[in-house]
Coordinates of C-alpha atoms in Angstrom, one line a residue:
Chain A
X19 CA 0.0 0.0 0.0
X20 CA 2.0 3.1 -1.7
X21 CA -0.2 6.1 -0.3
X22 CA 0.2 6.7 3.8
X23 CA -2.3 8.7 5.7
X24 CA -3.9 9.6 8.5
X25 CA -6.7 6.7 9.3
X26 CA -8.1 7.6 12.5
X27 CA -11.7 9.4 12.2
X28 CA -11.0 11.2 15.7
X29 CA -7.6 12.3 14.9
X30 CA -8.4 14.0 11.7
X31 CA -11.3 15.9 13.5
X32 CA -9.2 16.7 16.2
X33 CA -6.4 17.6 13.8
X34 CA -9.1 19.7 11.4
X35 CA -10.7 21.6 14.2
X36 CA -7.2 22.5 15.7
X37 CA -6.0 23.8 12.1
X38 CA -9.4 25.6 12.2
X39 CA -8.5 27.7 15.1
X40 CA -5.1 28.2 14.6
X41 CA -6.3 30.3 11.1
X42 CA -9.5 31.6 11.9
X43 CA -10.4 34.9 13.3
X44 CA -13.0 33.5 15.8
X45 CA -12.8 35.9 18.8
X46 CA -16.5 37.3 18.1
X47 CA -18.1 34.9 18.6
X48 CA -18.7 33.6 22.3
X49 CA -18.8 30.5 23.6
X50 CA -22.4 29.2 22.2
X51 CA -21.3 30.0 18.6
X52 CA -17.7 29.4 18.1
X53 CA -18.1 25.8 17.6
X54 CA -21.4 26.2 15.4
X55 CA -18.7 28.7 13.6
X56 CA -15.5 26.3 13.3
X57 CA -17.8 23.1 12.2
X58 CA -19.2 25.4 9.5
X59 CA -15.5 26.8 8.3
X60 CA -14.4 22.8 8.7
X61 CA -17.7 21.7 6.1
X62 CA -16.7 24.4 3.8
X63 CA -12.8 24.2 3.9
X64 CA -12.8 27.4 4.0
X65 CA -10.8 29.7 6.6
X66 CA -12.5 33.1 5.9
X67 CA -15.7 31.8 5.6
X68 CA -16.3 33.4 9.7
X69 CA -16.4 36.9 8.3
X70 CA -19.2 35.9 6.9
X71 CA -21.4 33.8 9.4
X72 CA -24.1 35.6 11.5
X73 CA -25.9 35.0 14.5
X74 CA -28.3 36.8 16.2
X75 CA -28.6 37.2 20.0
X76 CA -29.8 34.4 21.5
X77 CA -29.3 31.9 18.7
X78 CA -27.3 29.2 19.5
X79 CA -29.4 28.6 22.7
X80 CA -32.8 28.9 21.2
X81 CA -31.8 26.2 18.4
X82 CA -29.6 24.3 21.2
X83 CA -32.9 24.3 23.5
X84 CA -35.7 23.5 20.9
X85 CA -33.3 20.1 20.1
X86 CA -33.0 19.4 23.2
X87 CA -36.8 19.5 23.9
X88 CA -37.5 16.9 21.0
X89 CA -38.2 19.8 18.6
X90 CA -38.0 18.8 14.8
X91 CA -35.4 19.8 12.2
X92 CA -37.1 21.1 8.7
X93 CA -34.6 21.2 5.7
X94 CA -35.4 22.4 2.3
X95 CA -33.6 19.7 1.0
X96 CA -32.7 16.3 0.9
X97 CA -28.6 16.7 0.9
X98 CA -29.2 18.7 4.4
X99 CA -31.8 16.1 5.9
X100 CA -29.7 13.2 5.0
X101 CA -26.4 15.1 5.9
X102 CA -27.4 15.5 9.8
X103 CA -25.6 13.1 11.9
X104 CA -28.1 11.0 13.8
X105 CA -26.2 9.8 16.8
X106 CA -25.5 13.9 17.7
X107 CA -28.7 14.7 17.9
X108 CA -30.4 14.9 22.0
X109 CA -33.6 13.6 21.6
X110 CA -33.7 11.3 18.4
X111 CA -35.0 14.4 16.6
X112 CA -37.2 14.0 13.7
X113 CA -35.3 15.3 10.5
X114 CA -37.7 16.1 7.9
X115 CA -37.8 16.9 4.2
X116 CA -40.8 17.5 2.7
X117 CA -39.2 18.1 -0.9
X118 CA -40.1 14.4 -2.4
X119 CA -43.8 14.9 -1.2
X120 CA -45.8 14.1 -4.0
X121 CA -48.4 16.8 -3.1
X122 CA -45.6 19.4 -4.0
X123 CA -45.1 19.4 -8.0
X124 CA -48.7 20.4 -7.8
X125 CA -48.7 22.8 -4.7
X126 CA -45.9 24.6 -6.8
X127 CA -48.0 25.4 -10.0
X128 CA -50.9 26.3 -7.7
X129 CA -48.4 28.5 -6.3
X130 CA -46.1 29.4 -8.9
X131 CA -43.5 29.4 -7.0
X132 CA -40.3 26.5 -7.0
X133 CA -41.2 23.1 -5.5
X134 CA -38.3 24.3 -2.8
X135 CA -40.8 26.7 -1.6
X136 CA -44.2 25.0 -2.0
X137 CA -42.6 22.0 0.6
X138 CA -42.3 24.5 3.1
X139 CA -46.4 25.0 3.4
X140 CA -46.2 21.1 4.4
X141 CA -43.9 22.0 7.9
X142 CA -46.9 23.9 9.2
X143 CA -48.6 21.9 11.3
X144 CA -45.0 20.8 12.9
X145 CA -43.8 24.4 12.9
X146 CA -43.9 25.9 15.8
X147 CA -41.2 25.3 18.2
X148 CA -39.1 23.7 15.1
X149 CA -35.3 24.3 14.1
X150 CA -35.7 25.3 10.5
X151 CA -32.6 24.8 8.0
X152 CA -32.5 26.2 4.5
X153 CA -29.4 25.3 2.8
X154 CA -30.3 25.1 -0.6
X155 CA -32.8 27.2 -2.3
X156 CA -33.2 30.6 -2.1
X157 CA -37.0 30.6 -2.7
X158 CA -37.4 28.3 0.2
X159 CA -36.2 30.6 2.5
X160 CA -37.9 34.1 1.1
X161 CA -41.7 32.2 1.4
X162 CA -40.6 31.5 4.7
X163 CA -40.3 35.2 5.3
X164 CA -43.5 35.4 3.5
X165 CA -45.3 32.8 5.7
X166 CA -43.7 34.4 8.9
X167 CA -45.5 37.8 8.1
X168 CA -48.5 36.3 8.8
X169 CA -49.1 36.1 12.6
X170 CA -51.0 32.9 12.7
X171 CA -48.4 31.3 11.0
X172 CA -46.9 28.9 13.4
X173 CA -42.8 30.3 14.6
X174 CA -40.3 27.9 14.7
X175 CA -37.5 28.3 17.5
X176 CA -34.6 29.3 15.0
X177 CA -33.7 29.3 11.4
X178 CA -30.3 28.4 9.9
X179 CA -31.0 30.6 6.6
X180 CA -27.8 29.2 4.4
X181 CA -29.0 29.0 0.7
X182 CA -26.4 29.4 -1.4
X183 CA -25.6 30.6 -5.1
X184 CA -26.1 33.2 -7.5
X185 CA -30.3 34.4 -7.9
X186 CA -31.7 35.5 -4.3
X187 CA -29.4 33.6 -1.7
X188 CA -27.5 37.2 -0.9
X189 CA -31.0 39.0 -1.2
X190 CA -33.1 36.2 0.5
X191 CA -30.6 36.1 3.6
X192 CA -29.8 39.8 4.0
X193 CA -34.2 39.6 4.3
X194 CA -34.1 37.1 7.0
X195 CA -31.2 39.2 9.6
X196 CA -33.5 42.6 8.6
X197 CA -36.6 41.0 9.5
X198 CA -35.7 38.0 12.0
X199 CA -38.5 37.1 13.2
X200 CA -37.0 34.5 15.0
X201 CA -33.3 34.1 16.3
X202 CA -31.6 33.0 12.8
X203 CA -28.0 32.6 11.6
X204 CA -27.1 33.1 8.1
X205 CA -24.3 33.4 5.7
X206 CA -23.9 36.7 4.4
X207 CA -23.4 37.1 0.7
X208 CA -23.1 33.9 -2.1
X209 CA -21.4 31.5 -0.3
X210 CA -23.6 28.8 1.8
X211 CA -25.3 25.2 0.7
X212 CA -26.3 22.0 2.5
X213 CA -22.6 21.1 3.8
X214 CA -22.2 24.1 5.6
X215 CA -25.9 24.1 6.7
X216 CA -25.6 20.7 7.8
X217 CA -22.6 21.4 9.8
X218 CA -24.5 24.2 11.7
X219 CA -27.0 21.2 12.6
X220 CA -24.7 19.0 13.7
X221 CA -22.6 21.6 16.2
X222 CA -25.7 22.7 17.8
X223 CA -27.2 19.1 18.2
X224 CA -24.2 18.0 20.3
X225 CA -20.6 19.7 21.5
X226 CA -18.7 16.8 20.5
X227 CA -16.3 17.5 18.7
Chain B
X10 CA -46.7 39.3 0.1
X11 CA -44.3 41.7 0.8
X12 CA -41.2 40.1 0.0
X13 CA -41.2 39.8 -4.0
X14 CA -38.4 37.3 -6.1
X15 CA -37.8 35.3 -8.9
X16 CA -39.8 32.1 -8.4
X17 CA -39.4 30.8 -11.9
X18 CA -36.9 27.8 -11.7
X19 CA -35.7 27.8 -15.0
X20 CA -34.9 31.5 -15.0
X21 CA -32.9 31.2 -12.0
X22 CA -30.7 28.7 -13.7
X23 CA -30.2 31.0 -16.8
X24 CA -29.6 34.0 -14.5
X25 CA -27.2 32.3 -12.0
X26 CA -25.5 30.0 -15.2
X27 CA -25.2 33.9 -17.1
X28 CA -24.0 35.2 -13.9
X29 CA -21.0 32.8 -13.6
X30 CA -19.9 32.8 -17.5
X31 CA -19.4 36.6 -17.0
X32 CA -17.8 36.8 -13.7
X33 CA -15.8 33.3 -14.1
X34 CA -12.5 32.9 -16.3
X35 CA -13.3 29.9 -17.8
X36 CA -11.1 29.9 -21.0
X37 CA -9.2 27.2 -20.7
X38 CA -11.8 24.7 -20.5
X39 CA -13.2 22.9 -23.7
X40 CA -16.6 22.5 -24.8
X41 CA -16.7 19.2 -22.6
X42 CA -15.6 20.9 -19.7
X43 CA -16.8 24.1 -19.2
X44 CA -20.3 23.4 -17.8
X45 CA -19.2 21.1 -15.8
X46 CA -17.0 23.7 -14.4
X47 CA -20.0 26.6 -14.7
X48 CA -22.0 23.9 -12.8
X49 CA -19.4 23.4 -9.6
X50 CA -18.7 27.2 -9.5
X51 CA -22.7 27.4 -9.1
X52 CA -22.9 24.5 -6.5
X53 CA -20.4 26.6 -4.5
X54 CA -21.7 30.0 -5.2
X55 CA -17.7 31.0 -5.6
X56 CA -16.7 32.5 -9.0
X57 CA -12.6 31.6 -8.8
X58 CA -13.4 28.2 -8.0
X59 CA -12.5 27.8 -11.8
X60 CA -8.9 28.0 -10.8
X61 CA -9.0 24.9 -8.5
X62 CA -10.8 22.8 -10.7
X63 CA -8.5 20.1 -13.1
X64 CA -9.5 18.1 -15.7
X65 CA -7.5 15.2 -16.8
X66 CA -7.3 14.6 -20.9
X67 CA -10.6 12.7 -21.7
X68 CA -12.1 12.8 -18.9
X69 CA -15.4 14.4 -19.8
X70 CA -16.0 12.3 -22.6
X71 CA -14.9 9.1 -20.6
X72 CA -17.4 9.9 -17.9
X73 CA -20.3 11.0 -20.3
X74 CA -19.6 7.9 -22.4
X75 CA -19.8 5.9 -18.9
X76 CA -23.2 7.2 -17.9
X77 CA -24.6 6.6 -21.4
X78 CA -23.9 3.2 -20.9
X79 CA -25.6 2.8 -18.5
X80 CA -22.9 2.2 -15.5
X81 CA -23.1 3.6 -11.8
X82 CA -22.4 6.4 -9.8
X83 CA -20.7 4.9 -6.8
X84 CA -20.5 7.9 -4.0
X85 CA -18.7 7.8 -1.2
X86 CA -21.5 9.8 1.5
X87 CA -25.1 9.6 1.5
X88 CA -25.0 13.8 0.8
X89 CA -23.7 13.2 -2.6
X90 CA -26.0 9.7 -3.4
X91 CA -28.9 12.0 -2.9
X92 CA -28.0 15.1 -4.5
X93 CA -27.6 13.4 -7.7
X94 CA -30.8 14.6 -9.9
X95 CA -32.3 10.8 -11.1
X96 CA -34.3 12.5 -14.1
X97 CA -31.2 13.9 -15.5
X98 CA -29.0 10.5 -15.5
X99 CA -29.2 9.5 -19.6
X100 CA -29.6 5.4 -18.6
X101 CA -31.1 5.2 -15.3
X102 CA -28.4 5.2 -13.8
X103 CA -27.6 3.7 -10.1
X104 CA -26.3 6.0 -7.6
X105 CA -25.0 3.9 -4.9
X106 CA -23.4 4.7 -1.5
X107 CA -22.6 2.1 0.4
X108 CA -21.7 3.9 3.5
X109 CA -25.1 2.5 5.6
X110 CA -24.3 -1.1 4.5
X111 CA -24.5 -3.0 7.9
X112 CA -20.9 -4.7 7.3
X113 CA -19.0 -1.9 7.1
X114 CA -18.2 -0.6 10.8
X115 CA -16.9 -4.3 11.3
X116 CA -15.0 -4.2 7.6
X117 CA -13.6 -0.7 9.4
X118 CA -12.5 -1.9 12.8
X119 CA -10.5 -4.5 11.0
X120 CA -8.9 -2.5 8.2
X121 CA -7.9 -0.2 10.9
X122 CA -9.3 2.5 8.8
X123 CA -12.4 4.7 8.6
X124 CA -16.0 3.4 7.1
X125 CA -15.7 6.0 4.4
X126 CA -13.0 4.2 3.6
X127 CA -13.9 0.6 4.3
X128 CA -17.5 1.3 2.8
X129 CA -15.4 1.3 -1.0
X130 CA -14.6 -2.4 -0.7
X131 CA -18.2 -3.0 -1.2
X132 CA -17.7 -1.7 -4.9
X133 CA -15.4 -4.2 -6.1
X134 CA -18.3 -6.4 -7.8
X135 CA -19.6 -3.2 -9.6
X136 CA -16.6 -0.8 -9.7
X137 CA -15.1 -1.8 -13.6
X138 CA -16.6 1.3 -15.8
X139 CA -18.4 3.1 -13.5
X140 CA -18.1 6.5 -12.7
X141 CA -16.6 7.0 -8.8
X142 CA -17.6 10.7 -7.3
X143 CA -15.2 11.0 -4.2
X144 CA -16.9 14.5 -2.5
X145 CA -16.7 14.2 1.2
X146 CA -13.6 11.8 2.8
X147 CA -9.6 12.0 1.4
X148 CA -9.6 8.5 3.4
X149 CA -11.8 7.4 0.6
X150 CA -10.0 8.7 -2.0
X151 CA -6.5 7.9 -0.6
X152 CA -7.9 4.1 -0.1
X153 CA -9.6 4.1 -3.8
X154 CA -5.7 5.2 -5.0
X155 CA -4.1 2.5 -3.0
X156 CA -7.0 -0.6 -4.1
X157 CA -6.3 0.9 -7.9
X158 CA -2.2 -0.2 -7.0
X159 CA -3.9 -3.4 -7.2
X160 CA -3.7 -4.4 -11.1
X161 CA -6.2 -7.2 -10.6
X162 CA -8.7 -3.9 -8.7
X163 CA -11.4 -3.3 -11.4
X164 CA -11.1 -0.2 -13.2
X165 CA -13.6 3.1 -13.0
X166 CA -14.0 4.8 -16.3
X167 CA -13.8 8.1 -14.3
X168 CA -13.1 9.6 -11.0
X169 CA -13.9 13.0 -9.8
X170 CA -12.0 13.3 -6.6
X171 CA -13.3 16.4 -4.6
X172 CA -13.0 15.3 -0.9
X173 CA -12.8 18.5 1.2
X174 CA -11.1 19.8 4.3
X175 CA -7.7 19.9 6.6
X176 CA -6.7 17.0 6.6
X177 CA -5.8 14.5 3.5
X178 CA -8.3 16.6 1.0
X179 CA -5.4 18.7 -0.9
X180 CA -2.6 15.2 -0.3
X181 CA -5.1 12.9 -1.7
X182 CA -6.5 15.2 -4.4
X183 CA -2.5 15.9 -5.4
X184 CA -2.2 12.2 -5.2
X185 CA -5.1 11.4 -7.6
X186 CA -4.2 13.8 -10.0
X187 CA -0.2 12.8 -9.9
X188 CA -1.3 9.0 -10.3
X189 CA -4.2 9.7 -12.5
X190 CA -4.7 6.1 -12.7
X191 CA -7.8 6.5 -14.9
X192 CA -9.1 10.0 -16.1
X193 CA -10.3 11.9 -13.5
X194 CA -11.2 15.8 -11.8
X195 CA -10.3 17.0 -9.2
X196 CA -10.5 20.7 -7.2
X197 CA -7.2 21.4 -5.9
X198 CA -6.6 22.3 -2.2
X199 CA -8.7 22.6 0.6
X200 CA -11.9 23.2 -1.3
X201 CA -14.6 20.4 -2.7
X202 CA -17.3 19.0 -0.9
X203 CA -20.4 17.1 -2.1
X204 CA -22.2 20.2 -3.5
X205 CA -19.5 20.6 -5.7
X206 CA -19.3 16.9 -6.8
X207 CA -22.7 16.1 -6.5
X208 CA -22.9 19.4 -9.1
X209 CA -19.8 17.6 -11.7
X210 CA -22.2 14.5 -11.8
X211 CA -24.9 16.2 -12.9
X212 CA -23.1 18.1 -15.6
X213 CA -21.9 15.3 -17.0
X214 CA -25.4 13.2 -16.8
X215 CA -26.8 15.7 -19.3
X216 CA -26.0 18.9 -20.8
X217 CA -29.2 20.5 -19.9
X218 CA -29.1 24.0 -18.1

């Protein structure tokens, strides 16, 4: 066997997360947020990537708490449901994607809007309370802004708002830190998608690093 | 509704694909390569990805060809497997990840090695001609380069190789693309991920934009 590596799952963690630290400017965030922060650098590969990572007061606790108290997770898509790490999370969380429904290809013409938005209408009757994660589509998470406008729209405890990309994601999450109707993190600008939003997920779920 | 954006699907894609083509140098790619490359610059959101991102000789064409006939996507995390889009694959392509198969935390302990890694000796039976899409672990890369030492190892037609992170992603990429032991793609350094990969795949399973 030529090629010699490092084989040990823990030790390249440990090793990662250490590298992580050593480069990254982290000293804004407290205590709550720096790991959320160095997971999410360590899912991107990207030392930089804290400059743009956002939370709002009382964040990491809220979505920390709702976990902890059996809440589900909502994710616009499948690469962030299937992306959390079940073992990490406290209560043997419900992780739900609602994407694949077959009531959405025809909830999105009614709406005409994406099928990434229209599967958000099915997290209603689960919403309140929820941790909501939108790593994909930008769509997903501006009718969530639109659904929270309305005050008998259930509130979820916390929203990752990650989309990532190109058409909306800079637009759709500079709307969510305006508006937060709830405590929310987000990446500011293009950068975001279901690794990094999945990574935010998995640090709050569980400190283990 | 106060919160107004493009909902049209298929506008987005033109906009964020225009978007990239006039932000992104992408000269040096040929026809074969450049939307795959417009495609993994969208998947990250990051125009200057293009000057990460290698192509071996053929390898477009070799991994097109492979789809067409109808081989598999072998993935080495579930993020990847289920980001692939199944109406765009030209046979009906399996995507397969054998990470979840129940014999491969015992097949780990005794390899002494992780189950990302360990999880790729469960392609053997199915591995000649198919197309490999390494996006999350450099263990899994590192072990596919060391079972391809093997000359009796079935050969992939292609490999992109895009693990990501701080440890082993930029060593086994380098490694990959200094062995190149069948034509493959890789993004050089730090930077990959299964968005990225997940984004190469479906690129080369159809030219649609």
């Amino acid at each position: 066997m030529p090629y010699d590596y490092e084989k040990d799952g823990a030790a390249i963690y440990k090793q990662s997360f250490a590298t992580i630290r050593a480069e990254a400017d982290l000293a804004r965030f407290d205590p709550e947020e720096e790991p959320i922060a160095v997971r999410m650098i360590h899912a991107a590969g990207l030392v930089g990537l804290e400059r743009d990572i956002r939370f709002s007061p009382g964040f990491a606790r809220a979505a920390r708490a709702a976990l902890a108290a059996g809440a589900p997770v909502f994710c616009d898509a499948r690469m962030v449901s299937e992306g959390v790490t079940r073992p990490r999370l406290p209560a043997d969380n419900a992780v739900i994607c609602t994407l694949q429904d077959p009531a959405v290809p025809e909830l999105a013409r009614y709406m005409n809007n994406t099928r990434s938005a229209a599967a958000l209408e099915l997290w209603r009757p689960r919403l309140a309370g929820a941790l909501v994660a939108i790593g994909n589509a930008p769509t997903a998470l501006f009718h969530l802004l639109n659904m929270l406008e309305d005050p008998n729209c259930p509130r979820p405890a916390a929203i990752i708002g990650c989309p990532v990309g190109f058409v909306g994601a800079m637009e759709s999450k500079a709307a969510l830190w305006q508006a937060q109707p709830v405590p929310c993190c987000i990446v500011e600008g293009r950068l975001g998608g279901s690794a990094i939003t999945v990574a935010a997920i998995n640090a709050i779920a569980s400190r283990a690093e």
